């Protein structure tokens, strides 16, 4: 693959370009906002860039969508009237004094009851992390089970706060997920799980990796063709 870019107004679109025997130009936007372009062998770079510019509005829209769920952008402050995302939905926060520390949610509200309001942030951080481990594991189980019918899968998964990544697969095939995933839609979590599972088989984002990802999760991609 080679790196190229086009200028669309004040916006620079960088993309990875690869030629193949396909008949049309394909553009894929990954959840990490990277852009992959696959072009017919006979198509010139000039024509490729012309096509990218025609799709520029769509590309920017898709990148913006995924940026809304960027690990580096997930932050919140626990105060009444503020909001926090949980599984992609936005919840309003209500913090109140109580004789015991407790967190409950119903409808579109998170009710945070605390003895000391200054500890509301700490209480919620601990609660959301525990909830993330439980819920992400629950979502991951059927995906791992599906993958295990074809390939080896680990007996357990691990969690870690990561400043820039949703998940990782180590050289020793240890799967690690960012607890901040709990703020994103379920579909995003499913994608990250399958993405890291595929890295157990193919460590790099090459053709074989994307073929496996498509085989295991056919509707994973946001792709636009001619």
PDB file of N, CA, C and O in Angstrom, residues 85-139:
ATOM      1  N   UNK A  85     -22.385   9.359  27.866  1.00  0.00           N
ATOM      2  CA  UNK A  85     -22.854   8.330  26.934  1.00  0.00           C
ATOM      3  C   UNK A  85     -22.666   6.939  27.542  1.00  0.00           C
ATOM      4  O   UNK A  85     -21.655   6.665  28.192  1.00  0.00           O
ATOM      5  N   UNK A  86     -23.649   6.096  27.318  1.00  0.00           N
ATOM      6  CA  UNK A  86     -23.587   4.704  27.764  1.00  0.00           C
ATOM      7  C   UNK A  86     -24.174   3.851  26.652  1.00  0.00           C
ATOM      8  O   UNK A  86     -25.339   4.039  26.274  1.00  0.00           O
ATOM      9  N   UNK A  87     -23.348   2.957  26.079  1.00  0.00           N
ATOM     10  CA  UNK A  87     -23.742   2.131  24.940  1.00  0.00           C
ATOM     11  C   UNK A  87     -24.313   2.993  23.806  1.00  0.00           C
ATOM     12  O   UNK A  87     -25.278   2.616  23.144  1.00  0.00           O
ATOM     13  N   UNK A  88     -23.713   4.147  23.602  1.00  0.00           N
ATOM     14  CA  UNK A  88     -24.094   5.008  22.486  1.00  0.00           C
ATOM     15  C   UNK A  88     -25.228   5.966  22.762  1.00  0.00           C
ATOM     16  O   UNK A  88     -25.458   6.900  21.994  1.00  0.00           O
ATOM     17  N   UNK A  89     -25.927   5.771  23.863  1.00  0.00           N
ATOM     18  CA  UNK A  89     -27.036   6.653  24.219  1.00  0.00           C
ATOM     19  C   UNK A  89     -26.584   7.716  25.208  1.00  0.00           C
ATOM     20  O   UNK A  89     -25.713   7.464  26.041  1.00  0.00           O
ATOM     21  N   UNK A  90     -27.185   8.872  25.131  1.00  0.00           N
ATOM     22  CA  UNK A  90     -26.826   9.960  26.021  1.00  0.00           C
ATOM     23  C   UNK A  90     -27.759   9.978  27.240  1.00  0.00           C
ATOM     24  O   UNK A  90     -28.971   9.981  27.096  1.00  0.00           O
ATOM     25  N   UNK A  91     -27.170   9.989  28.420  1.00  0.00           N
ATOM     26  CA  UNK A  91     -27.935   9.998  29.661  1.00  0.00           C
ATOM     27  C   UNK A  91     -27.657  11.282  30.436  1.00  0.00           C
ATOM     28  O   UNK A  91     -26.511  11.720  30.544  1.00  0.00           O
ATOM     29  N   UNK A  92     -28.690  11.848  30.993  1.00  0.00           N
ATOM     30  CA  UNK A  92     -28.547  13.031  31.837  1.00  0.00           C
ATOM     31  C   UNK A  92     -28.182  12.587  33.247  1.00  0.00           C
ATOM     32  O   UNK A  92     -28.675  11.573  33.732  1.00  0.00           O
ATOM     33  N   UNK A  93     -27.317  13.352  33.908  1.00  0.00           N
ATOM     34  CA  UNK A  93     -26.861  13.011  35.252  1.00  0.00           C
ATOM     35  C   UNK A  93     -27.637  13.776  36.323  1.00  0.00           C
ATOM     36  O   UNK A  93     -27.882  14.977  36.177  1.00  0.00           O
ATOM     37  N   UNK A  94     -28.009  13.069  37.372  1.00  0.00           N
ATOM     38  CA  UNK A  94     -28.630  13.685  38.538  1.00  0.00           C
ATOM     39  C   UNK A  94     -27.837  13.214  39.750  1.00  0.00           C
ATOM     40  O   UNK A  94     -27.783  12.015  40.047  1.00  0.00           O
ATOM     41  N   UNK A  95     -27.182  14.152  40.431  1.00  0.00           N
ATOM     42  CA  UNK A  95     -26.386  13.824  41.619  1.00  0.00           C
ATOM     43  C   UNK A  95     -27.116  14.344  42.855  1.00  0.00           C
ATOM     44  O   UNK A  95     -27.489  15.521  42.917  1.00  0.00           O
ATOM     45  N   UNK A  96     -27.333  13.466  43.832  1.00  0.00           N
ATOM     46  CA  UNK A  96     -28.045  13.878  45.037  1.00  0.00           C
ATOM     47  C   UNK A  96     -27.412  13.265  46.284  1.00  0.00           C
ATOM     48  O   UNK A  96     -26.804  12.184  46.227  1.00  0.00           O
ATOM     49  N   UNK A  97     -27.550  13.955  47.415  1.00  0.00           N
ATOM     50  CA  UNK A  97     -27.026  13.436  48.674  1.00  0.00           C
ATOM     51  C   UNK A  97     -27.952  12.342  49.187  1.00  0.00           C
ATOM     52  O   UNK A  97     -29.170  12.408  49.035  1.00  0.00           O
ATOM     53  N   UNK A  98     -27.336  11.336  49.814  1.00  0.00           N
ATOM     54  CA  UNK A  98     -28.116  10.206  50.314  1.00  0.00           C
ATOM     55  C   UNK A  98     -27.392   9.594  51.507  1.00  0.00           C
ATOM     56  O   UNK A  98     -26.225   9.909  51.779  1.00  0.00           O
ATOM     57  N   UNK A  99     -28.071   8.706  52.196  1.00  0.00           N
ATOM     58  CA  UNK A  99     -27.445   8.040  53.338  1.00  0.00           C
ATOM     59  C   UNK A  99     -26.534   6.899  52.875  1.00  0.00           C
ATOM     60  O   UNK A  99     -25.802   6.315  53.667  1.00  0.00           O
ATOM     61  N   UNK A 100     -26.607   6.560  51.587  1.00  0.00           N
ATOM     62  CA  UNK A 100     -25.735   5.512  51.053  1.00  0.00           C
ATOM     63  C   UNK A 100     -25.307   5.857  49.633  1.00  0.00           C
ATOM     64  O   UNK A 100     -25.958   6.651  48.938  1.00  0.00           O
ATOM     65  N   UNK A 101     -24.198   5.276  49.215  1.00  0.00           N
ATOM     66  CA  UNK A 101     -23.687   5.483  47.864  1.00  0.00           C
ATOM     67  C   UNK A 101     -24.333   4.466  46.925  1.00  0.00           C
ATOM     68  O   UNK A 101     -24.261   3.260  47.164  1.00  0.00           O
ATOM     69  N   UNK A 102     -24.938   4.978  45.850  1.00  0.00           N
ATOM     70  CA  UNK A 102     -25.656   4.083  44.938  1.00  0.00           C
ATOM     71  C   UNK A 102     -25.812   4.747  43.575  1.00  0.00           C
ATOM     72  O   UNK A 102     -25.964   5.959  43.470  1.00  0.00           O
ATOM     73  N   UNK A 103     -25.784   3.930  42.521  1.00  0.00           N
ATOM     74  CA  UNK A 103     -26.001   4.432  41.161  1.00  0.00           C
ATOM     75  C   UNK A 103     -27.090   3.601  40.503  1.00  0.00           C
ATOM     76  O   UNK A 103     -27.079   2.368  40.552  1.00  0.00           O
ATOM     77  N   UNK A 104     -28.052   4.287  39.897  1.00  0.00           N
ATOM     78  CA  UNK A 104     -29.139   3.615  39.188  1.00  0.00           C
ATOM     79  C   UNK A 104     -29.410   4.382  37.900  1.00  0.00           C
ATOM     80  O   UNK A 104     -29.114   5.577  37.804  1.00  0.00           O
ATOM     81  N   UNK A 105     -29.930   3.684  36.908  1.00  0.00           N
ATOM     82  CA  UNK A 105     -30.309   4.389  35.691  1.00  0.00           C
ATOM     83  C   UNK A 105     -31.645   3.861  35.169  1.00  0.00           C
ATOM     84  O   UNK A 105     -31.939   2.684  35.246  1.00  0.00           O
ATOM     85  N   UNK A 106     -32.440   4.796  34.692  1.00  0.00           N
ATOM     86  CA  UNK A 106     -33.730   4.437  34.122  1.00  0.00           C
ATOM     87  C   UNK A 106     -34.116   5.511  33.109  1.00  0.00           C
ATOM     88  O   UNK A 106     -33.784   6.690  33.278  1.00  0.00           O
ATOM     89  N   UNK A 107     -34.789   5.076  32.079  1.00  0.00           N
ATOM     90  CA  UNK A 107     -35.125   6.030  31.025  1.00  0.00           C
ATOM     91  C   UNK A 107     -33.856   6.625  30.452  1.00  0.00           C
ATOM     92  O   UNK A 107     -32.959   5.902  30.032  1.00  0.00           O
ATOM     93  N   UNK A 108     -33.757   7.947  30.479  1.00  0.00           N
ATOM     94  CA  UNK A 108     -32.543   8.609  29.980  1.00  0.00           C
ATOM     95  C   UNK A 108     -31.781   9.311  31.100  1.00  0.00           C
ATOM     96  O   UNK A 108     -31.093  10.295  30.882  1.00  0.00           O
ATOM     97  N   UNK A 109     -31.890   8.759  32.326  1.00  0.00           N
ATOM     98  CA  UNK A 109     -31.254   9.383  33.481  1.00  0.00           C
ATOM     99  C   UNK A 109     -30.310   8.425  34.210  1.00  0.00           C
ATOM    100  O   UNK A 109     -30.598   7.230  34.341  1.00  0.00           O
ATOM    101  N   UNK A 110     -29.193   8.956  34.687  1.00  0.00           N
ATOM    102  CA  UNK A 110     -28.339   8.279  35.652  1.00  0.00           C
ATOM    103  C   UNK A 110     -28.551   8.981  36.984  1.00  0.00           C
ATOM    104  O   UNK A 110     -28.307  10.185  37.092  1.00  0.00           O
ATOM    105  N   UNK A 111     -29.018   8.263  37.984  1.00  0.00           N
ATOM    106  CA  UNK A 111     -29.214   8.823  39.315  1.00  0.00           C
ATOM    107  C   UNK A 111     -28.052   8.384  40.195  1.00  0.00           C
ATOM    108  O   UNK A 111     -27.873   7.198  40.473  1.00  0.00           O
ATOM    109  N   UNK A 112     -27.260   9.356  40.644  1.00  0.00           N
ATOM    110  CA  UNK A 112     -26.070   9.073  41.446  1.00  0.00           C
ATOM    111  C   UNK A 112     -26.310   9.583  42.861  1.00  0.00           C
ATOM    112  O   UNK A 112     -26.338  10.792  43.105  1.00  0.00           O
ATOM    113  N   UNK A 113     -26.521   8.649  43.775  1.00  0.00           N
ATOM    114  CA  UNK A 113     -26.780   8.993  45.176  1.00  0.00           C
ATOM    115  C   UNK A 113     -25.492   8.799  45.962  1.00  0.00           C
ATOM    116  O   UNK A 113     -24.881   7.723  45.919  1.00  0.00           O
ATOM    117  N   UNK A 114     -25.066   9.838  46.667  1.00  0.00           N
ATOM    118  CA  UNK A 114     -23.795   9.777  47.405  1.00  0.00           C
ATOM    119  C   UNK A 114     -23.908  10.461  48.764  1.00  0.00           C
ATOM    120  O   UNK A 114     -24.668  11.406  48.939  1.00  0.00           O
ATOM    121  N   UNK A 115     -23.116   9.959  49.713  1.00  0.00           N
ATOM    122  CA  UNK A 115     -23.055  10.593  51.029  1.00  0.00           C
ATOM    123  C   UNK A 115     -22.352  11.946  50.928  1.00  0.00           C
ATOM    124  O   UNK A 115     -22.705  12.897  51.611  1.00  0.00           O
ATOM    125  N   UNK A 116     -21.337  11.982  50.062  1.00  0.00           N
ATOM    126  CA  UNK A 116     -20.537  13.188  49.856  1.00  0.00           C
ATOM    127  C   UNK A 116     -20.465  13.470  48.360  1.00  0.00           C
ATOM    128  O   UNK A 116     -19.881  12.682  47.611  1.00  0.00           O
ATOM    129  N   UNK A 117     -21.045  14.582  47.908  1.00  0.00           N
ATOM    130  CA  UNK A 117     -21.091  14.876  46.478  1.00  0.00           C
ATOM    131  C   UNK A 117     -19.707  15.005  45.843  1.00  0.00           C
ATOM    132  O   UNK A 117     -19.554  14.800  44.640  1.00  0.00           O
ATOM    133  N   UNK A 118     -18.718  15.333  46.660  1.00  0.00           N
ATOM    134  CA  UNK A 118     -17.362  15.459  46.128  1.00  0.00           C
ATOM    135  C   UNK A 118     -16.807  14.110  45.671  1.00  0.00           C
ATOM    136  O   UNK A 118     -15.837  14.058  44.913  1.00  0.00           O
ATOM    137  N   UNK A 119     -17.436  13.033  46.136  1.00  0.00           N
ATOM    138  CA  UNK A 119     -16.981  11.700  45.750  1.00  0.00           C
ATOM    139  C   UNK A 119     -17.805  11.107  44.604  1.00  0.00           C
ATOM    140  O   UNK A 119     -17.634   9.933  44.251  1.00  0.00           O
ATOM    141  N   UNK A 120     -18.699  11.901  44.034  1.00  0.00           N
ATOM    142  CA  UNK A 120     -19.570  11.414  42.960  1.00  0.00           C
ATOM    143  C   UNK A 120     -18.766  10.946  41.752  1.00  0.00           C
ATOM    144  O   UNK A 120     -19.073   9.915  41.147  1.00  0.00           O
ATOM    145  N   UNK A 121     -17.742  11.712  41.382  1.00  0.00           N
ATOM    146  CA  UNK A 121     -16.918  11.346  40.227  1.00  0.00           C
ATOM    147  C   UNK A 121     -16.223  10.008  40.443  1.00  0.00           C
ATOM    148  O   UNK A 121     -16.252   9.124  39.583  1.00  0.00           O
ATOM    149  N   UNK A 122     -15.599   9.847  41.612  1.00  0.00           N
ATOM    150  CA  UNK A 122     -14.897   8.602  41.942  1.00  0.00           C
ATOM    151  C   UNK A 122     -15.865   7.419  41.938  1.00  0.00           C
ATOM    152  O   UNK A 122     -15.573   6.360  41.383  1.00  0.00           O
ATOM    153  N   UNK A 123     -17.022   7.606  42.545  1.00  0.00           N
ATOM    154  CA  UNK A 123     -18.018   6.533  42.617  1.00  0.00           C
ATOM    155  C   UNK A 123     -18.468   6.104  41.219  1.00  0.00           C
ATOM    156  O   UNK A 123     -18.537   4.921  40.912  1.00  0.00           O
ATOM    157  N   UNK A 124     -18.770   7.114  40.372  1.00  0.00           N
ATOM    158  CA  UNK A 124     -19.243   6.784  39.030  1.00  0.00           C
ATOM    159  C   UNK A 124     -18.132   6.141  38.201  1.00  0.00           C
ATOM    160  O   UNK A 124     -18.394   5.204  37.448  1.00  0.00           O
ATOM    161  N   UNK A 125     -16.902   6.631  38.313  1.00  0.00           N
ATOM    162  CA  UNK A 125     -15.779   6.057  37.560  1.00  0.00           C
ATOM    163  C   UNK A 125     -15.617   4.577  37.879  1.00  0.00           C
ATOM    164  O   UNK A 125     -15.399   3.755  36.980  1.00  0.00           O
ATOM    165  N   UNK A 126     -15.726   4.227  39.152  1.00  0.00           N
ATOM    166  CA  UNK A 126     -15.597   2.826  39.556  1.00  0.00           C
ATOM    167  C   UNK A 126     -16.775   1.998  39.054  1.00  0.00           C
ATOM    168  O   UNK A 126     -16.613   0.878  38.570  1.00  0.00           O
ATOM    169  N   UNK A 127     -17.953   2.577  39.144  1.00  0.00           N
ATOM    170  CA  UNK A 127     -19.158   1.869  38.707  1.00  0.00           C
ATOM    171  C   UNK A 127     -19.130   1.614  37.208  1.00  0.00           C
ATOM    172  O   UNK A 127     -19.406   0.504  36.753  1.00  0.00           O
ATOM    173  N   UNK A 128     -18.784   2.632  36.425  1.00  0.00           N
ATOM    174  CA  UNK A 128     -18.816   2.491  34.966  1.00  0.00           C
ATOM    175  C   UNK A 128     -17.735   1.526  34.488  1.00  0.00           C
ATOM    176  O   UNK A 128     -17.922   0.803  33.510  1.00  0.00           O
ATOM    177  N   UNK A 129     -16.616   1.488  35.195  1.00  0.00           N
ATOM    178  CA  UNK A 129     -15.550   0.551  34.816  1.00  0.00           C
ATOM    179  C   UNK A 129     -15.993  -0.888  35.081  1.00  0.00           C
ATOM    180  O   UNK A 129     -15.804  -1.778  34.234  1.00  0.00           O
ATOM    181  N   UNK A 130     -16.599  -1.133  36.244  1.00  0.00           N
ATOM    182  CA  UNK A 130     -17.112  -2.472  36.555  1.00  0.00           C
ATOM    183  C   UNK A 130     -18.207  -2.866  35.566  1.00  0.00           C
ATOM    184  O   UNK A 130     -18.265  -4.011  35.105  1.00  0.00           O
ATOM    185  N   UNK A 131     -19.068  -1.905  35.259  1.00  0.00           N
ATOM    186  CA  UNK A 131     -20.151  -2.166  34.314  1.00  0.00           C
ATOM    187  C   UNK A 131     -19.603  -2.471  32.931  1.00  0.00           C
ATOM    188  O   UNK A 131     -20.116  -3.331  32.220  1.00  0.00           O
ATOM    189  N   UNK A 132     -18.545  -1.764  32.549  1.00  0.00           N
ATOM    190  CA  UNK A 132     -17.924  -1.968  31.236  1.00  0.00           C
ATOM    191  C   UNK A 132     -17.381  -3.390  31.111  1.00  0.00           C
ATOM    192  O   UNK A 132     -17.606  -4.064  30.099  1.00  0.00           O
ATOM    193  N   UNK A 133     -16.676  -3.844  32.124  1.00  0.00           N
ATOM    194  CA  UNK A 133     -16.101  -5.192  32.089  1.00  0.00           C
ATOM    195  C   UNK A 133     -17.203  -6.238  31.949  1.00  0.00           C
ATOM    196  O   UNK A 133     -17.096  -7.170  31.148  1.00  0.00           O
ATOM    197  N   UNK A 134     -18.263  -6.062  32.709  1.00  0.00           N
ATOM    198  CA  UNK A 134     -19.388  -7.016  32.650  1.00  0.00           C
ATOM    199  C   UNK A 134     -20.084  -6.980  31.284  1.00  0.00           C
ATOM    200  O   UNK A 134     -20.299  -8.026  30.662  1.00  0.00           O
ATOM    201  N   UNK A 135     -20.428  -5.782  30.813  1.00  0.00           N
ATOM    202  CA  UNK A 135     -21.225  -5.653  29.589  1.00  0.00           C
ATOM    203  C   UNK A 135     -20.420  -5.991  28.342  1.00  0.00           C
ATOM    204  O   UNK A 135     -20.927  -6.658  27.435  1.00  0.00           O
ATOM    205  N   UNK A 136     -19.182  -5.535  28.261  1.00  0.00           N
ATOM    206  CA  UNK A 136     -18.356  -5.826  27.083  1.00  0.00           C
ATOM    207  C   UNK A 136     -18.081  -7.320  26.991  1.00  0.00           C
ATOM    208  O   UNK A 136     -18.097  -7.894  25.904  1.00  0.00           O
ATOM    209  N   UNK A 137     -17.849  -7.952  28.145  1.00  0.00           N
ATOM    210  CA  UNK A 137     -17.652  -9.409  28.163  1.00  0.00           C
ATOM    211  C   UNK A 137     -18.904 -10.119  27.650  1.00  0.00           C
ATOM    212  O   UNK A 137     -18.824 -11.072  26.869  1.00  0.00           O
ATOM    213  N   UNK A 138     -20.055  -9.649  28.085  1.00  0.00           N
ATOM    214  CA  UNK A 138     -21.337 -10.224  27.656  1.00  0.00           C
ATOM    215  C   UNK A 138     -21.510 -10.102  26.137  1.00  0.00           C
ATOM    216  O   UNK A 138     -21.945 -11.049  25.469  1.00  0.00           O
ATOM    217  N   UNK A 139     -21.168  -8.955  25.587  1.00  0.00           N
ATOM    218  CA  UNK A 139     -21.287  -8.728  24.139  1.00  0.00           C
ATOM    219  C   UNK A 139     -20.252  -9.547  23.375  1.00  0.00           C
ATOM    220  O   UNK A 139     -20.521 -10.052  22.274  1.00  0.00           O
TER     221      UNK A 139
END
